[in-house]
Short mmCIF file of C-alpha atoms in Angstrom, two decimals:
data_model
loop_
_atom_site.label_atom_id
_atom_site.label_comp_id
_atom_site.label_asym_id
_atom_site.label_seq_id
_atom_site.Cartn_x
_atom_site.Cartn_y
_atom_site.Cartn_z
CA UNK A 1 0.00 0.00 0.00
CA UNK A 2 3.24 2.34 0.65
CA UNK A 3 4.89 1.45 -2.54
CA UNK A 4 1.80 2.43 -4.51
CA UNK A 5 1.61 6.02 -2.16
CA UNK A 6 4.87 6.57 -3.05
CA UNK A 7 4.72 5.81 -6.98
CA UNK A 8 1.55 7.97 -6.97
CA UNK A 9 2.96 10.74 -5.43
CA UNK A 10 5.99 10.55 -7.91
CA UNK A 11 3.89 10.63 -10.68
CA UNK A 12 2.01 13.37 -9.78
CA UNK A 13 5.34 15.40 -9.29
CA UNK A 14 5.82 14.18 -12.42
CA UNK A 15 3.21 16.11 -13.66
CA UNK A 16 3.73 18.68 -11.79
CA UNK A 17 7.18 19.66 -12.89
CA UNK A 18 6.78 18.87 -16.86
CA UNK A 19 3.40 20.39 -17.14
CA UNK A 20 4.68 24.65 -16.78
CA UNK A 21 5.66 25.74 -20.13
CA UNK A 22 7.63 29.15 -20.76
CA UNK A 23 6.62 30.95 -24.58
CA UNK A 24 9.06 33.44 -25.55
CA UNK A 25 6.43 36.83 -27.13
CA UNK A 26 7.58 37.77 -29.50
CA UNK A 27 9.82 34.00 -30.49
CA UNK A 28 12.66 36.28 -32.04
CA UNK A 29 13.07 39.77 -29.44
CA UNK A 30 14.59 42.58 -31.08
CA UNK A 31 17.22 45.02 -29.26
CA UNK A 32 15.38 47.74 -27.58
CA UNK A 33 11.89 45.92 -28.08
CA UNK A 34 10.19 44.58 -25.45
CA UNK A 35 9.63 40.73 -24.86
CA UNK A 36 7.42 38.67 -22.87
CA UNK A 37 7.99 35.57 -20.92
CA UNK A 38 4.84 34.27 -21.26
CA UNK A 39 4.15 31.15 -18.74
CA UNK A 40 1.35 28.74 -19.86
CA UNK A 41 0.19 24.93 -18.21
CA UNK A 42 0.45 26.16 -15.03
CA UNK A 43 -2.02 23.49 -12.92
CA UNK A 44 -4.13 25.51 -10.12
CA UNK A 45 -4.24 28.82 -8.93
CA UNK A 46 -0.64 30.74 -8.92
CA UNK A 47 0.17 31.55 -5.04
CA UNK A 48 3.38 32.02 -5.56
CA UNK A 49 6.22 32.83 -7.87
CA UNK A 50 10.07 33.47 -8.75
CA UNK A 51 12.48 34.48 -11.60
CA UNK A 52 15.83 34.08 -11.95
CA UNK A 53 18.45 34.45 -14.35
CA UNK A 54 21.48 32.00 -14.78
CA UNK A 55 22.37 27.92 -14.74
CA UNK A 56 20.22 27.41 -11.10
CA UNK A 57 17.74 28.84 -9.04
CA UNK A 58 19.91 30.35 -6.00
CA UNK A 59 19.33 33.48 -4.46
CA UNK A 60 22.14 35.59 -5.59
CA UNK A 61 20.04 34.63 -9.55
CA UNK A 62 16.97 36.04 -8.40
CA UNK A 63 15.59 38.92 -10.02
CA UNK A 64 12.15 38.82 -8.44
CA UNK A 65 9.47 37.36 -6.60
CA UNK A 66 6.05 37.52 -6.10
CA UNK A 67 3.34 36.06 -2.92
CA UNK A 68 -0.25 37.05 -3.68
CA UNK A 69 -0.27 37.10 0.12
CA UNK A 70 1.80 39.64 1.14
CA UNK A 71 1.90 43.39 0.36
CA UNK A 72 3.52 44.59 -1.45
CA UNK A 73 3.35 41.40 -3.52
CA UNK A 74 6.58 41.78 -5.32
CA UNK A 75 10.10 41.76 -4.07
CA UNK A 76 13.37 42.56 -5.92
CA UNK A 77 16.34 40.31 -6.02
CA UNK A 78 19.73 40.90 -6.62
CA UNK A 79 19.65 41.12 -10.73
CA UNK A 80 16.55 43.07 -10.51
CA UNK A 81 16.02 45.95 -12.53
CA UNK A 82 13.45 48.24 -13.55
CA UNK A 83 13.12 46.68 -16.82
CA UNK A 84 11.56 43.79 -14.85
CA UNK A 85 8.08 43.64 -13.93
CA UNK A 86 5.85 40.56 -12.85
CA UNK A 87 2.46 39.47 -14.10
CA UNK A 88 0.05 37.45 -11.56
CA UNK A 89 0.03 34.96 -13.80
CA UNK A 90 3.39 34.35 -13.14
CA UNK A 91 5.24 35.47 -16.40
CA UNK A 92 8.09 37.97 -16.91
CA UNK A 93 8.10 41.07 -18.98
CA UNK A 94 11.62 43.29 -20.17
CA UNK A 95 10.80 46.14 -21.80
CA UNK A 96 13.94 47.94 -24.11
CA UNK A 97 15.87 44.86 -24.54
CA UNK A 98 19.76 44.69 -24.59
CA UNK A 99 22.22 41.94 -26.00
CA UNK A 100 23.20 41.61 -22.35
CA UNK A 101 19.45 40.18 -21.45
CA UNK A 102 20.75 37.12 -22.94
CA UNK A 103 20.70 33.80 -20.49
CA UNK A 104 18.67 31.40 -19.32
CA UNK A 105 15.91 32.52 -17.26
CA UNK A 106 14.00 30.04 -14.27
CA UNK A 107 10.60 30.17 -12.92
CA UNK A 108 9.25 28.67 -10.34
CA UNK A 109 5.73 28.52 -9.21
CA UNK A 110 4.00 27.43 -6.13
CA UNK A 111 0.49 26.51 -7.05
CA UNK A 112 -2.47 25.25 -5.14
CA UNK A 113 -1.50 21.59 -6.31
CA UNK A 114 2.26 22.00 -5.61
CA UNK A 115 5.60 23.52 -7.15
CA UNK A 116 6.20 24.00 -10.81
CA UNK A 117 9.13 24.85 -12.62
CA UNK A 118 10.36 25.77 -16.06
CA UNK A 119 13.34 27.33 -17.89
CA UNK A 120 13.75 29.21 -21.24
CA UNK A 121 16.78 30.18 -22.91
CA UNK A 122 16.22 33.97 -24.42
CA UNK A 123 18.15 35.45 -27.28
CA UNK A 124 17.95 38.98 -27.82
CA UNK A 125 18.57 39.70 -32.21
CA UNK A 126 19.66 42.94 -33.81
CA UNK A 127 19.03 44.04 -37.62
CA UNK A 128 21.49 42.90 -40.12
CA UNK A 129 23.34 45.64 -41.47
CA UNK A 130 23.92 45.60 -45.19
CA UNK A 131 26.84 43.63 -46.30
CA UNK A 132 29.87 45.29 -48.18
CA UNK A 133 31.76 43.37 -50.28
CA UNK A 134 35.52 43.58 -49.80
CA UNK A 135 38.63 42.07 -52.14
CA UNK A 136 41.98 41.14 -51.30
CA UNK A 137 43.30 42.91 -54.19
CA UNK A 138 42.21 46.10 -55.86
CA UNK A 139 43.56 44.68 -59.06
CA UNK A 140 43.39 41.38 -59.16
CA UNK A 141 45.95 39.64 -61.51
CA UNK A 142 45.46 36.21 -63.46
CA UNK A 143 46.54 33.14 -61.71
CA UNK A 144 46.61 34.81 -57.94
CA UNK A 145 45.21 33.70 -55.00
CA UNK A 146 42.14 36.28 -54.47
CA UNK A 147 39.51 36.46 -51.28
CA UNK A 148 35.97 38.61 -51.58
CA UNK A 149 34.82 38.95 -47.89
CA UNK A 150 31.19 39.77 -46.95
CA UNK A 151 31.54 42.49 -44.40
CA UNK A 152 28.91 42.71 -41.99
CA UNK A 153 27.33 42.47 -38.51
CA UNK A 154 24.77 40.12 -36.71
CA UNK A 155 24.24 37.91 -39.50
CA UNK A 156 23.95 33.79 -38.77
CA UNK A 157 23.72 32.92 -42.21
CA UNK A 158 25.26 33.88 -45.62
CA UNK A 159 25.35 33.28 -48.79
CA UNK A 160 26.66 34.12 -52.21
CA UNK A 161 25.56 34.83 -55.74
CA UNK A 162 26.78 35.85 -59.01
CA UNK A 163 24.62 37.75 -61.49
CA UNK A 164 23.71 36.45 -64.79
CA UNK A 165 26.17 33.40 -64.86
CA UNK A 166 26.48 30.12 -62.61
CA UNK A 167 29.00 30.49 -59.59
CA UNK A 168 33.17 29.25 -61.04
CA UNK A 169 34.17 26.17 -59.50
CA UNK A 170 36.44 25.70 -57.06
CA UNK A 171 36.01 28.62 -54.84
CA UNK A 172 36.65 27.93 -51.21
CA UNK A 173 33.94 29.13 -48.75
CA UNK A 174 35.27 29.74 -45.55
CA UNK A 175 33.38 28.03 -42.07
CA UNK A 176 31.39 31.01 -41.69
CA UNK A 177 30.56 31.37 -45.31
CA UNK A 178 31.84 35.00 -44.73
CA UNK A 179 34.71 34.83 -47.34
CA UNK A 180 34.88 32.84 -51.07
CA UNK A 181 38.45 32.50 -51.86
CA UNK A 182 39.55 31.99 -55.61
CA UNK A 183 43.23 29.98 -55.80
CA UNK A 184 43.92 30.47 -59.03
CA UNK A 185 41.66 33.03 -60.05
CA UNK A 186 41.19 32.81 -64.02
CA UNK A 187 39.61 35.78 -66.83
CA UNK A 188 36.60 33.38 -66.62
CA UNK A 189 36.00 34.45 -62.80
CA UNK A 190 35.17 37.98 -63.50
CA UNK A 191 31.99 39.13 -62.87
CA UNK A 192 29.12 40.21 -60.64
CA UNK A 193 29.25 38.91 -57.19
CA UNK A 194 26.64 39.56 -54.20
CA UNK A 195 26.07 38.41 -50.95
CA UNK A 196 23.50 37.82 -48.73
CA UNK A 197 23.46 38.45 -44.72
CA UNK A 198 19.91 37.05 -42.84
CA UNK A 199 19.60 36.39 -39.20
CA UNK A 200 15.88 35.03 -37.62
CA UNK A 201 14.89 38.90 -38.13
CA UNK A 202 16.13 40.18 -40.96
CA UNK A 203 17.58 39.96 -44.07
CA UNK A 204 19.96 42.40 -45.81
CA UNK A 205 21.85 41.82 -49.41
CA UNK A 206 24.93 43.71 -50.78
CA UNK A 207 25.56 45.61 -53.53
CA UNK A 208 26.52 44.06 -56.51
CA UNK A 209 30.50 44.00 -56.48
CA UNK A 210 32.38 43.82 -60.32
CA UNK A 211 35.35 41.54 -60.05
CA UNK A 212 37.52 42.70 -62.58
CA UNK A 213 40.67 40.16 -63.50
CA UNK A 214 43.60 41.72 -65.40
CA UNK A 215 46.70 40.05 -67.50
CA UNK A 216 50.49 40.97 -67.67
CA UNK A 217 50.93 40.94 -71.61
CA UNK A 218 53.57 38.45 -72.32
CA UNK A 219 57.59 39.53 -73.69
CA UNK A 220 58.28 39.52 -77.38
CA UNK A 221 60.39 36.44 -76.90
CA UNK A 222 56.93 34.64 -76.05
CA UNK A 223 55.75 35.36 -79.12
CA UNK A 224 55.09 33.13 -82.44
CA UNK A 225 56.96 33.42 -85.95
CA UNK A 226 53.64 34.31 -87.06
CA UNK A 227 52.89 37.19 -84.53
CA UNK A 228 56.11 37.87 -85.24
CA UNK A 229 55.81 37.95 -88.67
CA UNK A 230 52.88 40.20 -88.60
CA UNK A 231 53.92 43.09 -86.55
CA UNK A 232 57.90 43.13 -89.04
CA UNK A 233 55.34 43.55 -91.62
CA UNK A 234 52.55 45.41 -90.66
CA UNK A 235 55.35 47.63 -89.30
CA UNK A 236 57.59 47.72 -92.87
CA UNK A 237 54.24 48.97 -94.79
CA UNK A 238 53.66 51.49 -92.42
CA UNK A 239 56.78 53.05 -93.19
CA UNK A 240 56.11 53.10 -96.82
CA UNK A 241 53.00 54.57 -96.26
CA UNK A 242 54.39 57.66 -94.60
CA UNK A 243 57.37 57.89 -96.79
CA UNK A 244 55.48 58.14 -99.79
CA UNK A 245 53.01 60.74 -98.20
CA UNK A 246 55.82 62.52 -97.71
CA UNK A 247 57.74 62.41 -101.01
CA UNK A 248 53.86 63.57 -102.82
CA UNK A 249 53.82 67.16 -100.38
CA UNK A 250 57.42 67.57 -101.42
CA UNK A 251 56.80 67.08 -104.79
CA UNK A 252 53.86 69.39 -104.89
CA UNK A 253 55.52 72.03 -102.95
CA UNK A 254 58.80 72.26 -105.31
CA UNK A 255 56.39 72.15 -108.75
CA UNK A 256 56.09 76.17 -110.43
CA UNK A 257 52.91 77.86 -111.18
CA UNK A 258 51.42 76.93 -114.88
CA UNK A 259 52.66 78.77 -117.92
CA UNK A 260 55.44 80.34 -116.36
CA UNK A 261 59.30 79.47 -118.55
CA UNK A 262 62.44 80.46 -118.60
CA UNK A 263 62.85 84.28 -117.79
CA UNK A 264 65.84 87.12 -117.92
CA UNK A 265 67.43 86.75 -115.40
CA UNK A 266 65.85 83.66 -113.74
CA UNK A 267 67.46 81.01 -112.61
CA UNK A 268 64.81 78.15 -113.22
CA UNK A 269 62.96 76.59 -115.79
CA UNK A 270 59.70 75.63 -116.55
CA UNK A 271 58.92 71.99 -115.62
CA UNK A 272 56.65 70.34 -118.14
#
């Protein structure tokens, strides 16, 4: 008859314990927006409740508590603040979040059928800012090693894109997918490149970057007889070109006016 007592009463703690349930309002709390730690399952009537903030529920966590039998009904704790306010229903509201809100936060409840207790873990999001997309190399050269970097701030995710054609192969992304490196980066790698920065609240993409890849021209001595050949040439009839340009004005400049001979006292002839 004990062992049953017992087993009943463990159930029931059972029950107890897994039944409180902590919703987050809104799921995804923005920096300086207010959030809501909403608690839900709770079995009876709430007589009592406290929050605290860290790994336990120990006194030096406890931001506040609350006794519908006493007056006044709330009392501060030790991470208290005025952001902090208490709800008879035994939920938690911050108002004008920061980053630093971040933890795991405790309740427990004392109920007319017992004690309760639940924990949430609250993250606290900022925007995205919009990405900039950075190079290694202002002018990147064929056959070098060349990084683009996707330069932002509270992104968890990104991702890259290149407008109008399909990604090169080969590009290293690095863990964080913040950087693509190119080894050998090849004429056929320039382009448009983007990136894209998105966290749970937001999503921000860059401008579009133009990756411009330039060539050292090659020596004469890596040139073929036919190249070769065609600049001697090409340059040989150039020449002759000019020269005979030249020899027509002279020509033209030395030839006497029409009808004009040999004159006393001249010392030139007419040119027929």
């Amino acid at each position: 008859m004990r062992g049953c007592t017992l087993a009943g009463v463990f159930c029931l703690w059972m029950t107890l314990t897994n039944g409180v349930n902590i919703e987050l309002m809104p799921p995804h709390p923005l920096v300086n927006h207010s959030a809501l730690l909403s608690v839900t399952q709770i079995s009876g009537s709430v007589w009592s409740f406290s929050w605290f903030r860290g790994e336990r529920a120990r006194s030096q966590n406890q931001i506040l508590a609350y006794n519908t039998r006493n007056n006044p009904s709330e009392t501060t704790g030790p991470l208290y603040s005025p952001r902090f306010s208490s709800f008879p229903n035994a939920s938690l509201g911050i108002s004008n979040l920061y980053s630093e809100d971040q933890g795991n936060y405790i309740v427990q409840v004392v109920t007319t059928n017992g004690q309760e207790r639940s924990s949430v873990q609250l993250l606290v999001y900022a925007l995205v800012f919009k990405p900039v997309i950075r190079s290694s190399s202002l002018y990147p050269i064929a056959n070098e090693t060349i990084s683009l970097t996707c330069d932002t701030t509270n992104a968890e995710k990104i991702r890259w894109g290149r407008s109008g054609k399909i990604f090169p192969p080969g590009v290293i992304q690095s863990s964080n997918n913040r950087t693509i490196t190119f080894p050998t980066i090849k004429p056929l790698d320039a382009g448009l490149y983007w990136c894209e920065a998105e966290n749970p609240v937001s999503r921000r993409t860059s401008d579009v970057y133009t990756l411009n890849v330039y060539c050292i021209c090659g020596s004469s001595s890596e040139l073929s007889a036919g190249e070769l050949s065609g600049i001697i040439i090409g340059s040989l009839l150039g020449i002759l070109l000019v020269g005979g340009i030249i020899l027509l004005l002279l020509l033209k400049r030395c030839k006497p006016p029409d009808g004009e001979g040999l004159r006393e006292g001249s010392s030139y002839i007419t040119v027929i």
